[in-house]
Amino acid sequence: MKKFAVVTFLYCIVAYLQTNAQTNPEKVNLTDLNFTVEVAHDWNNFLKRENGWFGGDGIYTIPLNGIENKRSGANDPILFIFSDSMIGKIENGTMADGYKMIHNSVALLKGTQPIEQKMQFSWNAGKKGEAESIFIPHTPQADSTDYYWLGDGFVNQELGNAIYIFGYRVRNVGTGAFGFKEVGNTLIKIPAGSKPPYHELKQMDTPFYLTDKSGDIGSFGAGIYVNTAKAGAPAPDGYIYVYGVHGMGKNVMIARVLPKDFEQFNKWTFYDGSNWVKDMSKAADVTDNVSNELSLTALPDGRYALIFQVGGMSTNVGMRIGATPYGPFGPVIRIWDCKSDLEEKTFLVYNAKAHPSLSAPGELLISYNINSLEFIADLKKHPNLYRPRFIRMKINGK
């Protein structure tokens, strides 16, 4: 009984802090968090592979039990989604002939531990058995040469436990390292019970791609926060929050919608800085200096951690503390410097995010991507460079 009373008391304290943060956001401490960070060597080694999938970026994780806000169980499946992925073999310290880059792949992990035997990678196979992307644009607005760069996803427990993933339609416009352009936004729906490589999926063009007043493009789907009781949110209001990024300043916009209305795009609303409005063009920039992929996670004290790569491609993993899922957000807190991963001057770092379904209580497992401006040339010398790296942020309280 004493243990029960202590647990109940602590739960009440946390609930009070969360409610206070929601109702009095101006009084929330947005500048300080007591934490330490260390390299997650077990996860770094886990994705250092030499056969089949041996590289990729993106890396969002989707707990298939639908519980987004806490660590999954030992037997719960977690879906990893990767964008550009390298398929082939590494032999004698370099890529063997026959390697191929595809635009996306997936993997299923049983449980939360980085154990090779519990991870199964998947991609499509072409007519001759060659590797092909799982998600290929097939919508009315798609061009035959378009491909997907994947955004965040989640299991919608109000719509038959279908998996929803954002796909940014991308088109090549040049031959350089950044010779591509985002041209549209798609919602990919995978029915519950489907198995990789997901031949039963549905694709929907969305209106959530935009051009801002400066002519810079933007898109929603950079991160998703499922603020529902069924998803294990500590202070649920019943909404799905979807984060968008636009412009050279990496400005953040926020949309929200009820889970049951997720496919009804006319029911989405956008935060204008004070209210939720129907007009996407009135969405406010709630913060900036983030990356095109990010995450929002509830902290134990009722605040929220927005995790990202500072400025998009700096060497710093950053965090902004939020009073609510839609802000206000505090200044950038630099939590990790990735310089030790940059073996060559051509290497670059991008798109950090947290993975709460893989994180122990009081911790956040965070990934960031490593790539190169001289992609194939550097991969031949460093065939394992193109894969996520991981750190653990241990939260010690306020």
Coordinates of C-alpha atoms in Angstrom, one line a residue:
M1 CA 0.0 0.0 0.0
K2 CA 2.9 2.4 0.8
K3 CA 4.4 1.8 -2.7
F4 CA 1.0 2.4 -4.3
A5 CA 0.6 5.7 -2.3
V6 CA 4.0 6.9 -3.4
V7 CA 3.4 6.1 -7.0
T8 CA 0.0 7.8 -6.8
F9 CA 1.6 10.9 -5.2
L10 CA 4.3 11.1 -7.9
Y11 CA 1.7 10.7 -10.6
C12 CA -0.3 13.6 -9.1
I13 CA 2.8 15.8 -9.0
V14 CA 3.6 15.1 -12.7
A15 CA -0.1 15.7 -13.7
Y16 CA -0.1 19.0 -11.8
L17 CA 3.1 20.1 -13.5
Q18 CA 1.7 19.1 -16.9
T19 CA -1.6 20.9 -16.3
N20 CA 0.2 24.0 -15.0
A21 CA 2.5 24.1 -18.1
Q22 CA -0.6 23.9 -20.4
T23 CA -2.6 26.6 -18.6
N24 CA 0.3 28.9 -17.7
P25 CA 2.8 28.5 -20.6
E26 CA 4.3 32.0 -19.9
K27 CA 5.5 30.8 -16.5
V28 CA 7.3 27.6 -17.8
N29 CA 11.1 27.5 -17.6
L30 CA 12.1 27.2 -21.3
T31 CA 15.9 27.7 -20.8
D32 CA 17.1 25.0 -18.3
L33 CA 17.2 21.3 -18.2
N34 CA 19.6 19.1 -16.2
F35 CA 20.9 16.4 -18.5
T36 CA 24.0 14.5 -19.5
V37 CA 24.8 13.0 -23.0
E38 CA 26.9 10.0 -24.0
V39 CA 27.5 8.1 -27.2
A40 CA 25.2 5.1 -27.6
H41 CA 27.8 2.7 -28.8
D42 CA 25.4 -0.3 -28.9
W43 CA 23.1 1.4 -31.4
N44 CA 26.0 2.8 -33.5
N45 CA 27.4 -0.7 -33.9
F46 CA 24.0 -2.1 -34.6
L47 CA 23.6 -0.4 -37.9
K48 CA 27.1 -0.9 -39.0
R49 CA 26.4 -3.7 -41.5
E50 CA 28.2 -5.3 -44.5
N51 CA 25.6 -7.2 -46.3
G52 CA 22.1 -6.2 -47.7
W53 CA 21.2 -2.8 -46.2
F54 CA 24.5 -1.1 -45.3
G55 CA 23.5 2.5 -45.3
G56 CA 20.7 5.0 -45.2
D57 CA 19.4 8.2 -43.7
G58 CA 16.0 9.4 -42.5
I59 CA 15.4 7.0 -39.7
Y60 CA 12.0 7.6 -38.1
T61 CA 10.8 4.9 -35.7
I62 CA 7.1 4.0 -35.5
P63 CA 5.9 1.7 -32.6
L64 CA 3.3 -0.6 -34.2
N65 CA 1.5 -0.9 -30.9
G66 CA 0.5 2.7 -31.3
I67 CA 2.0 3.8 -28.0
E68 CA 4.2 6.7 -29.0
N69 CA 5.2 8.3 -25.8
K70 CA 7.0 5.6 -23.8
R71 CA 9.4 2.7 -24.4
S72 CA 7.9 -0.3 -26.2
G73 CA 7.7 -3.8 -24.7
A74 CA 10.3 -6.5 -25.2
N75 CA 8.2 -8.2 -27.9
D76 CA 6.6 -5.2 -29.5
P77 CA 7.4 -4.5 -33.1
I78 CA 8.9 -1.2 -34.1
L79 CA 9.0 0.0 -37.7
F80 CA 12.1 1.8 -38.9
I81 CA 11.7 3.9 -42.1
F82 CA 14.8 5.0 -44.0
S83 CA 15.0 7.4 -47.0
D84 CA 17.9 6.9 -49.5
S85 CA 19.4 3.5 -48.7
M86 CA 22.4 1.6 -49.9
I87 CA 21.9 -2.1 -50.7
G88 CA 24.8 -4.4 -51.5
K89 CA 27.9 -5.8 -49.9
I90 CA 31.1 -4.4 -48.3
E91 CA 34.2 -6.5 -49.1
N92 CA 37.8 -5.8 -48.4
G93 CA 37.0 -2.4 -46.9
T94 CA 35.0 -1.1 -49.8
M95 CA 31.7 -1.4 -51.6
A96 CA 31.6 -4.5 -53.8
D97 CA 30.4 -4.2 -57.4
G98 CA 26.6 -4.4 -57.8
Y99 CA 25.7 -2.0 -55.0
K100 CA 22.6 0.2 -55.5
M101 CA 21.1 3.2 -53.9
I102 CA 17.3 3.1 -53.6
H103 CA 15.1 5.9 -52.3
N104 CA 13.6 4.2 -49.2
S105 CA 13.6 1.0 -47.2
V106 CA 12.2 -0.3 -43.9
A107 CA 13.1 -2.6 -41.1
L108 CA 11.2 -4.2 -38.4
L109 CA 12.7 -4.6 -34.9
K110 CA 11.2 -6.9 -32.3
G111 CA 11.6 -5.1 -29.0
T112 CA 13.8 -2.2 -28.1
Q113 CA 17.3 -3.7 -27.9
P114 CA 19.8 -3.4 -30.8
I115 CA 20.1 -7.2 -31.4
E116 CA 20.9 -8.1 -35.0
Q117 CA 18.8 -11.3 -35.0
K118 CA 15.7 -9.3 -34.1
M119 CA 15.9 -6.8 -37.0
Q120 CA 14.6 -7.6 -40.5
F121 CA 15.3 -5.2 -43.3
S122 CA 13.0 -5.0 -46.4
W123 CA 12.9 -3.4 -49.8
N124 CA 11.2 -4.2 -53.1
A125 CA 12.7 -6.4 -55.8
G126 CA 12.7 -5.5 -59.5
K127 CA 12.0 -7.9 -62.4
K128 CA 15.6 -9.1 -62.3
G129 CA 15.8 -9.3 -58.5
E130 CA 17.5 -5.9 -58.1
A131 CA 16.7 -3.8 -55.1
E132 CA 13.9 -1.2 -55.5
S133 CA 12.3 1.4 -53.3
I134 CA 9.3 0.3 -51.2
F135 CA 7.4 3.6 -51.6
I136 CA 7.2 4.9 -55.2
P137 CA 5.0 7.9 -56.0
H138 CA 1.7 6.9 -57.8
T139 CA -0.6 9.8 -57.3
P140 CA -2.4 12.1 -59.8
Q141 CA 0.2 14.8 -59.2
A142 CA 3.3 12.6 -59.4
D143 CA 5.7 12.6 -62.3
S144 CA 7.2 9.3 -63.4
T145 CA 10.7 10.4 -62.3
D146 CA 9.6 11.6 -58.8
Y147 CA 10.6 9.7 -55.7
Y148 CA 9.9 9.9 -51.9
W149 CA 11.9 11.3 -49.1
L150 CA 10.0 10.0 -46.1
G151 CA 8.7 12.1 -43.3
D152 CA 7.4 11.0 -39.9
G153 CA 4.7 8.5 -39.3
F154 CA 2.5 6.9 -36.7
V155 CA -0.2 4.2 -36.1
N156 CA -3.7 5.8 -36.1
Q157 CA -5.7 3.9 -33.5
E158 CA -8.9 5.7 -34.5
L159 CA -8.7 4.6 -38.1
G160 CA -8.2 0.9 -37.9
N161 CA -4.6 1.0 -36.7
A162 CA -3.4 1.9 -40.1
I163 CA 0.1 3.3 -40.4
Y164 CA 0.3 6.8 -41.8
I165 CA 3.6 8.1 -43.2
F166 CA 4.4 11.4 -44.9
G167 CA 6.2 11.2 -48.2
Y168 CA 7.8 14.3 -49.7
R169 CA 7.8 14.0 -53.5
V170 CA 11.3 14.9 -54.7
R171 CA 12.5 15.5 -58.3
N172 CA 16.1 15.6 -59.5
V173 CA 16.9 19.0 -61.1
G174 CA 20.7 18.7 -61.3
T175 CA 23.7 16.4 -60.8
G176 CA 25.4 17.9 -57.7
A177 CA 25.1 16.8 -54.1
F178 CA 21.9 19.0 -53.7
G179 CA 20.6 18.6 -57.2
F180 CA 17.0 17.8 -56.2
K181 CA 13.9 19.7 -55.3
E182 CA 10.8 18.9 -53.2
V183 CA 7.7 19.3 -55.4
G184 CA 4.8 17.9 -53.4
N185 CA 3.5 16.3 -50.2
T186 CA 1.9 12.8 -50.0
L187 CA 0.2 10.9 -47.3
I188 CA 1.0 7.1 -47.4
K189 CA -1.5 4.7 -45.7
I190 CA -0.5 1.2 -44.8
P191 CA -3.4 -1.1 -43.7
A192 CA -3.1 -2.7 -40.3
G193 CA -1.5 -6.2 -40.5
S194 CA 0.3 -5.5 -43.7
K195 CA 3.8 -6.9 -44.0
P196 CA 6.9 -5.3 -45.7
P197 CA 7.4 -4.6 -48.5
Y198 CA 3.8 -3.2 -48.2
H199 CA 2.1 -3.9 -51.5
E200 CA -1.3 -2.9 -50.2
L201 CA -0.6 0.7 -49.4
K202 CA -2.6 3.8 -50.5
Q203 CA -1.2 7.2 -51.5
M204 CA -3.0 10.5 -51.2
D205 CA -1.8 13.9 -52.5
T206 CA -2.1 16.5 -49.8
P207 CA -2.4 20.3 -49.8
F208 CA 0.4 20.5 -47.1
Y209 CA 3.1 21.6 -49.5
L210 CA 3.6 25.4 -49.8
T211 CA 5.6 28.2 -51.1
D212 CA 6.1 31.0 -48.6
K213 CA 6.2 34.8 -49.2
S214 CA 9.9 34.6 -50.0
G215 CA 9.5 31.9 -52.6
D216 CA 11.0 29.2 -50.4
I217 CA 9.2 25.9 -50.2
G218 CA 7.8 24.2 -47.1
S219 CA 6.1 21.0 -46.1
F220 CA 4.3 19.4 -43.2
G221 CA 5.4 16.0 -41.8
A222 CA 8.9 16.7 -40.4
G223 CA 7.7 15.4 -37.1
I224 CA 4.5 14.1 -35.5
Y225 CA 3.4 14.2 -31.8
V226 CA 0.4 12.0 -31.0
N227 CA -1.2 13.7 -28.0
T228 CA -3.8 11.1 -27.2
A229 CA -4.5 8.9 -24.2
K230 CA -4.3 5.7 -26.4
A231 CA -0.8 6.7 -27.5
G232 CA 0.3 7.1 -23.9
A233 CA 0.6 10.9 -24.0
P234 CA 1.0 12.3 -20.4
A235 CA -1.2 15.3 -21.0
P236 CA -3.5 14.3 -23.8
D237 CA -5.8 16.7 -25.6
G238 CA -6.9 14.2 -28.3
Y239 CA -5.1 15.8 -31.2
I240 CA -2.4 14.8 -33.6
Y241 CA 0.2 17.5 -34.0
V242 CA 2.1 17.7 -37.3
Y243 CA 5.2 19.8 -37.7
G244 CA 6.2 21.6 -40.9
V245 CA 9.5 23.3 -41.8
H246 CA 9.9 26.0 -44.5
G247 CA 12.4 28.5 -45.8
M248 CA 16.2 29.0 -45.4
G249 CA 15.6 29.9 -41.8
K250 CA 14.2 26.4 -41.1
N251 CA 11.1 27.9 -39.6
V252 CA 8.6 25.6 -37.8
M253 CA 4.8 25.6 -38.5
I254 CA 2.3 23.4 -36.7
A255 CA -0.9 21.8 -37.7
R256 CA -3.3 19.6 -35.7
V257 CA -6.2 17.4 -36.4
L258 CA -8.3 14.7 -34.6
P259 CA -7.1 11.2 -35.3
K260 CA -10.5 10.2 -36.9
D261 CA -10.2 13.2 -39.3
F262 CA -6.7 12.5 -40.4
E263 CA -7.5 11.9 -44.0
Q264 CA -10.0 14.7 -44.2
F265 CA -7.6 17.5 -45.0
N266 CA -10.3 20.2 -44.8
K267 CA -10.6 19.5 -41.1
W268 CA -7.0 20.3 -40.4
T269 CA -6.2 23.5 -38.6
F270 CA -3.0 25.6 -38.3
Y271 CA -1.6 27.5 -35.4
D272 CA -1.4 31.3 -36.2
G273 CA 0.4 32.1 -33.0
S274 CA -2.7 32.6 -30.9
N275 CA -5.5 30.4 -32.4
W276 CA -6.1 27.4 -34.6
V277 CA -7.3 28.5 -38.1
K278 CA -8.3 26.8 -41.3
D279 CA -6.1 28.8 -43.6
M280 CA -2.7 27.2 -43.9
S281 CA -1.2 30.4 -45.3
K282 CA -1.8 32.0 -41.9
A283 CA 0.3 29.4 -40.0
A284 CA 2.8 31.2 -37.8
D285 CA 6.5 30.5 -37.4
V286 CA 6.6 29.2 -33.8
T287 CA 10.4 28.8 -33.8
D288 CA 13.3 28.5 -36.3
N289 CA 16.8 27.2 -36.9
V290 CA 15.8 23.6 -36.8
S291 CA 16.2 20.8 -39.4
N292 CA 13.9 19.2 -42.0
E293 CA 13.5 16.2 -39.8
L294 CA 12.8 16.6 -36.0
S295 CA 10.9 15.2 -33.1
L296 CA 8.8 16.4 -30.2
T297 CA 8.8 14.4 -27.0
A298 CA 7.1 14.9 -23.6
L299 CA 9.6 15.4 -20.8
P300 CA 8.9 13.9 -17.3
D301 CA 8.2 17.3 -15.8
G302 CA 5.4 18.3 -18.2
R303 CA 7.5 20.3 -20.6
Y304 CA 8.4 19.2 -24.2
A305 CA 11.7 18.6 -26.0
L306 CA 12.0 19.6 -29.6
I307 CA 15.1 17.8 -31.0
F308 CA 16.8 18.7 -34.3
Q309 CA 20.0 19.5 -36.0
V310 CA 20.8 23.1 -35.4
G311 CA 20.3 25.1 -38.6
G312 CA 19.7 22.0 -40.7
M313 CA 23.3 20.8 -41.3
S314 CA 25.5 22.1 -38.5
T315 CA 27.6 19.8 -36.3
N316 CA 25.3 20.5 -33.3
V317 CA 22.4 18.4 -32.1
G318 CA 20.0 20.9 -30.5
M319 CA 17.0 21.1 -28.3
R320 CA 14.3 23.7 -27.6
I321 CA 12.1 23.3 -24.6
G322 CA 8.4 23.9 -25.2
A323 CA 5.6 24.7 -22.7
T324 CA 3.0 22.9 -24.9
P325 CA 3.2 20.9 -28.1
Y326 CA 2.8 24.2 -30.0
G327 CA 5.0 26.4 -27.9
P328 CA 6.2 28.8 -26.8
F329 CA 9.7 27.3 -27.4
G330 CA 12.8 28.5 -25.7
P331 CA 16.3 29.2 -27.1
V332 CA 18.5 26.6 -28.7
I333 CA 20.2 24.3 -26.2
R334 CA 23.2 22.6 -27.8
I335 CA 23.3 19.1 -26.5
W336 CA 25.9 17.4 -28.6
D337 CA 28.7 18.2 -31.0
C338 CA 29.1 15.7 -33.8
K339 CA 32.6 16.8 -35.0
S340 CA 34.2 13.5 -33.9
D341 CA 32.2 11.7 -36.7
L342 CA 33.6 13.9 -39.4
E343 CA 36.6 11.9 -40.6
E344 CA 36.8 13.9 -43.9
K345 CA 36.1 17.5 -44.7
T346 CA 33.4 16.4 -47.1
F347 CA 31.3 14.7 -44.4
L348 CA 28.2 16.5 -43.1
V349 CA 25.6 16.0 -40.3
Y350 CA 21.9 16.5 -40.4
N351 CA 18.3 15.7 -39.2
A352 CA 18.7 14.7 -35.5
K353 CA 15.6 13.4 -33.7
A354 CA 14.6 11.4 -30.6
H355 CA 13.1 7.9 -30.5
P356 CA 10.9 7.6 -27.4
S357 CA 9.8 4.1 -28.2
L358 CA 13.4 3.0 -27.9
S359 CA 14.3 5.1 -24.9
A360 CA 14.6 3.9 -21.3
P361 CA 12.7 5.9 -18.6
G362 CA 14.4 9.2 -18.0
E363 CA 16.4 9.0 -21.2
L364 CA 16.1 10.0 -24.9
L365 CA 17.8 7.9 -27.6
I366 CA 18.7 10.4 -30.3
S367 CA 19.9 9.7 -33.8
Y368 CA 21.6 12.0 -36.4
N369 CA 22.7 11.2 -40.0
I370 CA 26.1 11.3 -41.6
N371 CA 26.6 11.9 -45.3
S372 CA 29.1 13.2 -47.7
L373 CA 29.3 15.9 -50.4
E374 CA 31.4 13.4 -52.4
F375 CA 29.0 10.6 -51.8
I376 CA 30.2 7.6 -53.9
A377 CA 33.9 8.6 -53.7
D378 CA 33.8 8.7 -49.9
L379 CA 31.7 5.6 -49.6
K380 CA 34.3 3.7 -51.5
K381 CA 36.8 4.7 -48.9
H382 CA 34.4 4.7 -45.9
P383 CA 31.6 2.3 -46.8
N384 CA 30.0 2.5 -43.4
L385 CA 29.9 6.2 -43.2
Y386 CA 26.3 6.6 -44.5
R387 CA 24.3 5.5 -41.5
P388 CA 22.7 7.0 -38.4
R389 CA 24.7 7.6 -35.3
F390 CA 23.2 7.6 -31.8
I391 CA 23.5 9.4 -28.5
R392 CA 21.7 9.0 -25.1
M393 CA 20.5 12.1 -23.3
K394 CA 19.9 11.2 -19.6
I395 CA 17.4 13.7 -18.0
N396 CA 18.1 14.4 -14.4
G397 CA 15.2 16.7 -13.6
K398 CA 14.7 20.5 -13.9

